[in-house]
Amino acid sequence: MRLLLSTAILFSLYFTGLTWGQSSTADAYYASESPVAKTNLLANIGPSGSKSQGAKAGIVIASPSTTNPNYLFTWTRDSALVFKVIIDQFTLGLDTSLRSQIDNYVGAQKILQQVSNPSGSINGPALRATALITWANYLNSHGNASYVTGTLWPIIKLDLDYVASSWDQSTFDLWEEVSSSSFFTTAVQHRALREGARLASAIGQSSSSYTTQANNLLCFLQSYWNTAGFVRANTGGGRSGKDANTVLASIHTFDSTAGCDAATFQPCSDKALANLKTYADAFRSIYSINSGIPSNQGIATGRYPEDVYFGGNPWYLTTLAVAEQLYDALIIWKRQNSLQVTSISQPFFSTFVPGIATGTYSSSTSTFTTLTTAIKNFADSFVAVVAKYTPSGGGLAEQYSRSNGVPTSAVDLTWSYAALLTSDMARNSIVPASWGAAGLTVPTSCQGSGGGGAISFTFNVHAETVFGENIFVTGNLNELANWSPDNAIALNANNYPTWSVTINLPASTTFQYKYIRKFNGVTTWESDPNRQVTTPTSGSFVENDTWR
């Protein structure tokens, strides 16, 4: 008689309230699922992957799905995130059999980087730069400087130059849906330029322009923080701003040497924790499978609460991202033997110790032990949700149904498998190499990539609305969507009837703008004439208006 419980039975025991707790479920799930995820991830990489036949060497397919939806494409974003995992596993000594995969990726990206596309003849995403910089740093420290300077640096430099020259131009968000500035994009661009400058210096290349623009990006990054206590994911798009984009940015810019730095939104920083709670809680009432789950237990989370793609379901990778941020935070708290509760993060910590006072709690206190134990269980409970809705065989699709947890959308999503592997590494306190986030100072004023100054500009407008109606602003600047009602900047109603948004605008610039209303698919513009204002030479500015 077999005494070994199957993973499915173990999960069933946990969710029917028997003796298995979150940690036992997470232990069992990672033990069984990590090898499956690794195998399935590699299966989606050409030329020898079992599910990527026909793909060239080093090419990552997003998914083998060819219909409903067709994801048989290679996306630079997904490829870079996947190969960052592969490179980390090799450089950290977890799997030294991956060298040929990395070499294939380098060769493929050298070609793809210069394929003409709507962005021009060169495309330079920050995520690819980060993956290749991690590889370059490893090789440079292991006596292969000639390959770094001769093969890797020319590819990396094109990416860094692209980011440095165009970071302040509107782009699409992480989900390729909103044309505006995006927190995730700004965060990973900042990281790429910061670590790119370090690599350049190490191999005798010029780095000053990368450092200059990294400082400007760090300054701009602060503008996404919303006084309501969360990170506004995009500067446009007409949504609440609560988005997995922000949690993914925190884990993909994690630097264990930076502690709980709030300027770079490190996972254990007060702003990142407050944002995590706001993001996760946004899904507690909108998914049927989350019904009845208490606030100190994990739930299924998706991209953003307004999502309607394939029915707007939870995603495996976003639910795992919540757990990973918490695991990253635990690494730092245990390393520094303390944690700090601020007025910003107090609502997050109150989930586990109601009414907890602000202050610093050392590892010798019972409060530290209570919090870290509870937060570890909290993180594991998000993993348990993923485990519950993972089908037999361990295949991870893109999404799982909001009503019954059945996998849906693209099957075998490569990014889902990468997310499983990175969260497992974080749970085991395996940290990636530092990228230079420690000890940074936020500049007092921002400049754009062209060197012109930028100021923090707040639009406030008194506008009474009906339920479901929202207020936007647009104008004759790129930052204001160039009069596009579709891409107009959404204002928040946190201080209703005053609607507000803060964005960076060029200094010493006269511009025109108007507010618009959107309701039930109908857009209504303010009365003429256009509003006009001149931004100051530096600092910040608040414009108070009334709808007309």
XYZ file of C-alpha atoms in Angstrom:
548
model
C 0.000 0.000 0.000
C 1.388 3.400 -0.978
C 1.799 5.676 2.037
C 2.768 8.809 0.078
C -0.114 11.254 -0.210
C -0.536 12.747 -3.654
C -0.106 16.495 -3.953
C -3.764 16.871 -4.924
C -4.914 15.035 -1.773
C -2.594 17.108 0.375
C -4.053 20.321 -1.052
C -7.573 19.015 -0.476
C -6.777 18.303 3.164
C -5.586 21.841 3.683
C -8.558 23.487 2.080
C -11.078 21.326 3.929
C -9.670 22.543 7.200
C -7.719 19.468 8.288
C -4.268 19.409 9.813
C -2.194 20.742 6.962
C -1.299 24.443 7.306
C -0.165 26.990 4.773
C 3.533 26.231 5.228
C 3.023 22.490 4.776
C 1.007 23.147 1.640
C 3.628 25.537 0.252
C 6.423 23.089 1.103
C 4.707 20.269 -0.736
C 3.643 22.415 -3.651
C 7.074 23.867 -4.334
C 8.678 20.428 -3.959
C 6.399 18.960 -6.618
C 5.811 21.993 -8.843
C 9.312 23.515 -9.153
C 10.708 20.632 -11.252
C 7.574 20.735 -13.421
C 7.908 24.492 -13.868
C 11.579 24.198 -14.802
C 10.868 21.463 -17.351
C 7.935 23.301 -18.881
C 9.812 26.595 -19.009
C 12.669 25.006 -20.942
C 10.152 23.233 -23.190
C 9.106 26.680 -24.469
C 12.620 27.671 -25.598
C 14.040 26.841 -29.032
C 15.595 25.000 -30.663
C 15.169 21.831 -28.617
C 12.192 22.636 -26.394
C 9.509 19.976 -26.658
C 6.728 22.576 -27.028
C 8.589 25.091 -29.198
C 9.390 23.124 -32.316
C 10.499 25.394 -35.102
C 11.658 28.198 -32.818
C 15.196 29.391 -33.422
C 17.920 28.875 -30.827
C 17.398 31.075 -27.766
C 13.868 32.118 -28.752
C 11.264 31.970 -25.957
C 7.682 31.415 -27.022
C 5.147 33.053 -24.718
C 2.999 29.922 -24.802
C 2.444 26.983 -27.171
C -1.225 28.081 -27.440
C -2.163 28.771 -31.067
C -5.877 29.508 -30.717
C -8.054 31.349 -28.211
C -5.612 32.986 -27.635
C -2.727 32.688 -30.072
C 0.393 33.244 -27.973
C 2.847 31.501 -30.289
C 5.006 34.606 -30.364
C 8.247 35.710 -28.815
C 7.939 38.848 -26.708
C 11.044 40.690 -25.591
C 9.501 41.340 -22.171
C 8.666 37.709 -21.423
C 11.953 36.485 -22.886
C 14.011 38.814 -20.712
C 12.121 37.908 -17.544
C 12.486 34.203 -18.317
C 16.197 34.434 -19.064
C 16.849 36.543 -15.991
C 15.651 33.487 -14.029
C 17.856 31.176 -16.074
C 20.888 33.439 -15.684
C 20.296 33.771 -11.931
C 20.028 30.012 -11.559
C 23.325 29.534 -13.403
C 25.275 32.341 -11.716
C 24.037 31.385 -8.253
C 25.134 27.784 -8.779
C 21.627 26.314 -8.787
C 21.863 24.806 -12.274
C 25.152 24.891 -14.177
C 23.684 22.994 -17.134
C 22.063 26.153 -18.483
C 25.109 27.711 -20.164
C 24.122 26.750 -23.705
C 20.654 28.230 -23.188
C 22.191 31.555 -22.151
C 24.580 31.586 -25.103
C 21.657 30.932 -27.444
C 19.698 33.808 -25.884
C 22.598 36.219 -26.402
C 22.840 35.247 -30.054
C 19.108 35.576 -30.615
C 18.826 38.971 -28.963
C 21.760 40.347 -30.912
C 19.676 39.772 -34.037
C 16.245 40.715 -32.676
C 17.536 43.943 -31.171
C 17.986 45.441 -34.622
C 14.859 44.183 -36.333
C 12.905 47.221 -37.549
C 9.674 47.814 -35.643
C 7.260 50.681 -34.912
C 9.720 52.027 -32.315
C 12.505 52.337 -34.906
C 15.472 50.343 -36.127
C 16.784 49.715 -32.602
C 14.679 48.546 -29.679
C 16.214 48.765 -26.238
C 14.113 47.393 -23.422
C 15.490 47.697 -19.908
C 14.558 44.130 -18.944
C 16.861 42.654 -21.586
C 19.662 44.962 -20.468
C 19.252 43.758 -16.884
C 19.387 40.089 -17.886
C 22.516 40.598 -19.976
C 24.194 42.848 -17.397
C 23.732 40.115 -14.776
C 25.433 37.696 -17.163
C 28.191 40.209 -18.002
C 28.960 40.871 -14.347
C 29.309 37.147 -13.699
C 31.587 36.554 -16.671
C 33.670 39.638 -15.919
C 34.305 38.368 -12.396
C 35.222 34.907 -13.733
C 37.980 35.984 -16.105
C 36.009 36.370 -19.339
C 36.283 40.122 -19.784
C 37.017 39.863 -23.503
C 33.621 38.253 -24.193
C 31.934 40.906 -22.075
C 33.527 43.816 -23.914
C 33.487 42.243 -27.371
C 30.091 40.499 -27.453
C 27.839 41.523 -24.579
C 28.658 45.198 -24.133
C 27.689 46.254 -27.704
C 24.228 44.722 -27.179
C 23.843 46.137 -23.679
C 25.033 49.585 -24.753
C 22.375 49.858 -27.451
C 19.695 49.029 -24.876
C 21.065 51.498 -22.340
C 21.440 54.269 -24.903
C 17.843 53.725 -25.997
C 16.556 53.913 -22.408
C 18.697 56.949 -21.553
C 17.461 58.893 -24.581
C 13.775 58.037 -24.465
C 12.724 57.051 -20.931
C 10.443 60.084 -20.523
C 8.448 59.401 -23.672
C 5.035 57.812 -23.339
C 5.048 54.074 -23.833
C 2.714 51.168 -23.252
C 2.354 49.716 -19.792
C 3.435 46.228 -18.718
C 0.218 44.748 -20.140
C 0.551 46.591 -23.469
C -2.809 48.302 -23.013
C -2.244 51.827 -21.651
C -0.167 54.439 -23.470
C 1.363 56.562 -20.732
C 4.202 56.470 -18.251
C 4.192 53.237 -16.256
C 5.561 52.557 -12.776
C 6.945 49.160 -13.764
C 8.681 50.603 -16.814
C 10.163 53.526 -14.890
C 11.387 51.239 -12.101
C 13.109 48.722 -14.369
C 14.556 51.495 -16.541
C 16.055 53.071 -13.432
C 17.558 49.748 -12.441
C 18.975 49.085 -15.919
C 20.709 52.445 -16.161
C 22.013 52.226 -12.596
C 23.550 48.779 -13.043
C 24.583 49.639 -16.587
C 26.637 52.544 -15.270
C 28.355 50.204 -12.804
C 29.205 47.701 -15.531
C 30.460 50.460 -17.831
C 32.818 51.719 -15.155
C 34.045 48.186 -14.440
C 35.048 47.583 -18.073
C 36.419 51.058 -18.780
C 33.463 52.499 -20.688
C 31.777 55.869 -20.254
C 28.961 55.822 -17.699
C 28.157 59.450 -16.878
C 25.090 59.745 -19.094
C 23.602 56.581 -17.608
C 24.106 57.850 -14.073
C 22.596 61.229 -14.952
C 19.466 59.713 -16.436
C 19.221 57.120 -13.651
C 19.040 60.007 -11.190
C 16.276 61.627 -13.230
C 14.371 58.341 -13.348
C 14.692 57.916 -9.585
C 13.256 61.399 -9.183
C 10.375 60.654 -11.549
C 9.706 57.314 -9.843
C 8.565 59.140 -6.712
C 5.675 60.779 -8.589
C 3.769 57.483 -8.822
C 3.184 57.369 -5.065
C -0.410 58.292 -4.330
C -1.228 60.139 -1.120
C -4.102 57.681 -0.697
C -1.444 55.134 0.254
C -0.591 53.160 -2.860
C 1.455 53.330 -6.044
C -0.469 54.623 -9.052
C 0.521 52.125 -11.757
C 0.168 54.393 -14.810
C -0.128 58.102 -15.445
C -3.015 57.438 -17.843
C -5.569 54.811 -18.665
C -8.601 55.786 -16.622
C -8.289 53.066 -13.990
C -7.975 53.031 -10.225
C -4.187 52.607 -10.536
C -4.230 49.459 -8.379
C -2.256 47.044 -10.493
C 0.059 44.022 -10.246
C 2.455 46.165 -12.274
C 3.508 47.755 -8.971
C 4.132 44.516 -7.068
C 6.057 43.055 -10.007
C 8.174 46.203 -10.138
C 9.081 45.793 -6.471
C 10.225 42.182 -6.823
C 12.043 42.745 -10.113
C 14.027 45.635 -8.616
C 14.739 43.857 -5.314
C 18.276 44.538 -4.072
C 19.079 42.918 -0.730
C 21.808 45.491 -0.036
C 19.257 48.329 -0.078
C 17.329 47.171 2.979
C 13.845 48.654 3.176
C 14.597 51.694 1.037
C 11.367 53.475 0.092
C 12.855 55.570 -2.722
C 13.343 52.434 -4.826
C 10.203 50.803 -3.394
C 12.100 47.829 -1.985
C 9.770 44.945 -0.998
C 9.972 45.643 2.750
C 9.682 49.433 2.452
C 6.657 51.051 4.020
C 5.355 52.277 0.659
C 5.732 48.894 -1.037
C 3.943 47.132 1.847
C 1.106 49.664 1.937
C 0.758 49.306 -1.806
C 0.752 45.506 -1.572
C -2.173 45.560 0.851
C -4.145 48.007 -1.280
C -3.505 45.993 -4.427
C -4.394 42.601 -2.928
C -7.463 43.850 -1.079
C -8.847 45.210 -4.360
C -9.594 41.605 -5.400
C -11.183 40.295 -2.219
C -14.733 41.197 -3.200
C -14.662 40.848 -6.994
C -13.706 37.178 -7.414
C -16.154 34.502 -6.307
C -13.321 32.149 -5.341
C -12.181 34.721 -2.746
C -15.533 34.782 -0.982
C -15.317 34.325 2.782
C -11.525 34.413 3.004
C -10.415 36.570 5.976
C -8.122 39.556 5.542
C -5.092 37.764 7.014
C -5.298 34.942 4.472
C -4.124 34.831 0.878
C -6.471 35.205 -2.074
C -6.411 35.007 -5.838
C -5.213 38.232 -7.458
C -5.194 39.464 -11.037
C -3.703 42.244 -13.094
C -6.049 45.053 -11.986
C -9.631 45.081 -10.695
C -11.080 46.624 -13.874
C -9.593 43.886 -16.087
C -11.955 42.303 -18.622
C -9.483 40.349 -20.771
C -10.749 36.749 -21.008
C -13.306 37.707 -18.381
C -10.882 39.454 -16.030
C -9.553 36.518 -14.036
C -6.781 35.988 -11.505
C -3.348 35.166 -12.911
C -0.940 32.610 -11.517
C 2.033 34.946 -11.851
C 0.363 37.890 -10.092
C -0.754 35.761 -7.136
C 2.771 34.352 -6.838
C 4.193 37.888 -7.027
C 2.417 38.831 -3.786
C 4.035 35.879 -2.026
C 7.431 36.726 -3.509
C 7.352 40.313 -2.282
C 6.585 39.081 1.224
C 9.367 36.482 1.075
C 11.788 39.220 -0.061
C 10.692 41.394 2.862
C 11.242 38.557 5.327
C 14.781 38.061 4.012
C 15.685 41.644 4.882
C 13.927 41.792 8.248
C 15.705 38.652 9.399
C 19.018 39.854 7.998
C 18.825 43.194 9.808
C 17.197 41.671 12.930
C 14.459 44.285 13.038
C 11.484 45.693 11.221
C 9.937 49.130 11.256
C 6.279 50.071 11.364
C 5.587 53.572 10.048
C 2.352 55.492 9.692
C 2.363 54.440 6.025
C 2.856 50.703 6.644
C 0.804 50.504 9.859
C -2.386 49.371 8.054
C -0.440 46.467 6.526
C 1.018 45.324 9.860
C -2.324 45.801 11.614
C -3.613 42.898 9.561
C -1.495 40.650 11.794
C -1.278 42.650 15.030
C -4.398 44.835 15.277
C -3.666 48.336 16.499
C 0.122 47.872 16.375
C 2.014 51.031 17.263
C 4.514 52.631 14.945
C 8.127 52.046 15.830
C 11.050 49.678 15.347
C 10.755 46.106 16.615
C 13.987 44.172 17.095
C 14.289 40.432 16.607
C 14.481 40.001 20.386
C 10.873 41.157 20.806
C 7.840 38.928 20.719
C 6.190 41.366 18.297
C 8.931 40.753 15.724
C 8.445 36.999 16.050
C 4.677 37.282 15.874
C 4.794 39.482 12.779
C 7.391 37.542 10.821
C 5.679 34.234 11.587
C 2.285 35.592 10.569
C 3.630 37.221 7.410
C 5.425 34.019 6.406
C 2.120 32.165 6.786
C 0.394 34.947 4.876
C 2.845 34.596 1.984
C 2.477 30.822 2.023
C -1.298 31.162 1.889
C -1.060 32.927 -1.486
C 1.011 30.005 -2.704
C -1.643 27.666 -1.311
C -4.225 29.439 -3.465
C -2.091 28.820 -6.547
C -1.615 25.224 -5.443
C -5.354 24.737 -5.055
C -5.992 25.840 -8.622
C -3.043 24.080 -10.258
C -4.352 21.116 -12.248
C -2.947 17.621 -11.982
C 0.266 17.438 -13.949
C 1.334 20.910 -12.796
C 0.661 22.853 -15.974
C 0.321 26.601 -15.345
C -1.819 28.571 -17.755
C -1.985 32.353 -17.842
C -5.168 32.657 -15.760
C -7.583 30.683 -13.622
C -11.309 31.340 -13.458
C -12.571 33.944 -11.000
C -15.650 31.805 -10.372
C -14.302 28.262 -10.015
C -10.518 28.359 -10.407
C -10.392 26.328 -13.623
C -7.317 27.259 -15.735
C -8.129 29.499 -18.682
C -6.510 31.573 -21.430
C -3.089 30.551 -22.775
C -1.807 27.163 -21.604
C 1.736 26.626 -20.341
C 2.529 30.326 -20.057
C 6.310 30.595 -19.825
C 6.099 33.629 -17.551
C 3.902 31.676 -15.118
C 6.648 29.066 -14.761
C 9.301 31.760 -14.306
C 7.196 33.328 -11.533
C 6.938 29.981 -9.767
C 10.713 29.560 -9.836
C 11.543 33.081 -8.600
C 9.038 32.870 -5.748
C 10.517 29.516 -4.719
C 14.003 31.032 -4.708
C 12.818 33.940 -2.561
C 11.121 31.568 -0.126
C 14.456 29.811 0.273
C 16.262 33.140 0.853
C 18.169 32.891 -2.424
C 18.783 36.486 -3.452
C 19.914 37.816 -6.830
C 23.033 39.943 -7.204
C 22.909 43.583 -6.123
C 22.301 46.160 -8.831
C 23.285 49.296 -6.900
C 20.127 50.390 -5.116
C 21.819 50.992 -1.766
C 22.566 54.521 -0.572
C 20.832 56.421 -3.361
C 19.602 59.984 -2.868
C 16.555 61.278 -4.710
C 17.376 64.499 -6.603
C 15.456 67.580 -5.513
C 14.259 68.204 -9.082
C 13.827 66.049 -12.162
C 15.005 66.571 -15.699
C 13.881 64.848 -18.861
C 16.087 62.744 -21.110
C 16.821 65.808 -23.225
C 18.163 67.730 -20.239
C 15.208 70.062 -19.778
C 13.912 70.555 -16.265
C 10.726 68.952 -15.008
C 8.382 69.899 -12.185
C 5.746 68.040 -10.203
C 2.392 69.476 -11.311
C -0.864 68.730 -9.479
C -4.204 69.186 -11.218
C -7.115 69.675 -8.797
C -10.603 70.214 -10.157
C -13.869 70.541 -8.254
C -16.317 68.387 -10.208
C -19.496 66.752 -8.976
C -20.220 63.453 -10.692
C -22.668 60.572 -10.733
C -21.667 57.024 -9.824
C -19.516 55.533 -12.577
C -18.543 58.884 -14.057
C -14.837 59.816 -14.060
C -12.750 62.922 -14.708
C -9.673 63.130 -16.947
C -7.294 65.806 -18.158
C -5.601 66.199 -21.545
C -3.726 68.980 -23.309
C -1.117 69.961 -25.869
C 1.876 68.220 -24.234
C 3.091 64.661 -24.698
C 2.704 64.219 -20.950
C -0.974 65.181 -21.351
C -1.622 62.785 -24.250
C -1.628 65.517 -26.920
C -5.369 66.202 -26.707
C -6.244 62.527 -27.000
C -9.481 61.773 -25.113
C -8.726 58.037 -25.327
C -5.357 58.401 -23.589
C -6.263 61.296 -21.289
C -4.847 61.235 -17.760
C -7.244 59.903 -15.125
C -7.788 61.908 -11.929
C -8.602 60.230 -8.630
C -11.564 61.041 -6.410
C -9.897 60.359 -3.072
C -10.923 63.853 -1.883
C -14.232 64.034 -3.747
C -15.669 66.338 -5.022
C -12.088 67.414 -5.737
C -10.511 65.210 -8.393
C -6.716 65.170 -8.460
C -3.631 63.857 -10.225
C 0.067 64.712 -9.959
C 2.396 64.226 -12.925
C 5.765 65.547 -14.085
C 5.614 68.323 -16.684
C 8.428 70.274 -18.371
C 9.538 73.349 -16.439
C 9.144 76.901 -17.760
C 6.576 75.784 -20.314
C 3.260 77.358 -21.299
C 0.631 74.793 -22.201
C -3.117 74.403 -22.693
C -5.426 71.773 -21.277
C -9.014 70.797 -20.564
C -10.833 68.389 -18.285
C -13.191 65.791 -19.713
C -15.844 63.493 -18.269
C -16.332 59.861 -19.284
C -19.551 58.030 -18.502
C -21.093 54.959 -20.135
C -18.814 55.290 -23.152
C -19.633 58.970 -23.684
C -16.908 61.643 -23.462
C -17.887 65.214 -22.505
C -15.416 68.092 -22.803
C -15.345 71.225 -20.678
C -16.644 74.437 -22.203
C -14.273 76.651 -24.214
C -11.810 78.286 -24.039
C -8.872 75.998 -23.337
C -7.264 76.497 -19.968
C -3.667 77.789 -20.048
C -0.886 77.887 -17.479
C 2.905 78.263 -17.367
C 4.922 75.873 -15.263
C 7.536 77.295 -12.871
C 11.275 76.908 -13.416
C 11.646 74.294 -10.666
C 9.954 72.653 -7.706
C 6.260 71.800 -7.719
C 2.985 73.503 -8.569
C -0.689 73.001 -7.715
C -3.449 74.204 -10.053
C -6.914 74.454 -8.492
C -9.795 74.532 -10.968
C -13.582 74.150 -11.071
C -15.353 72.257 -13.839
C -17.043 74.581 -16.331
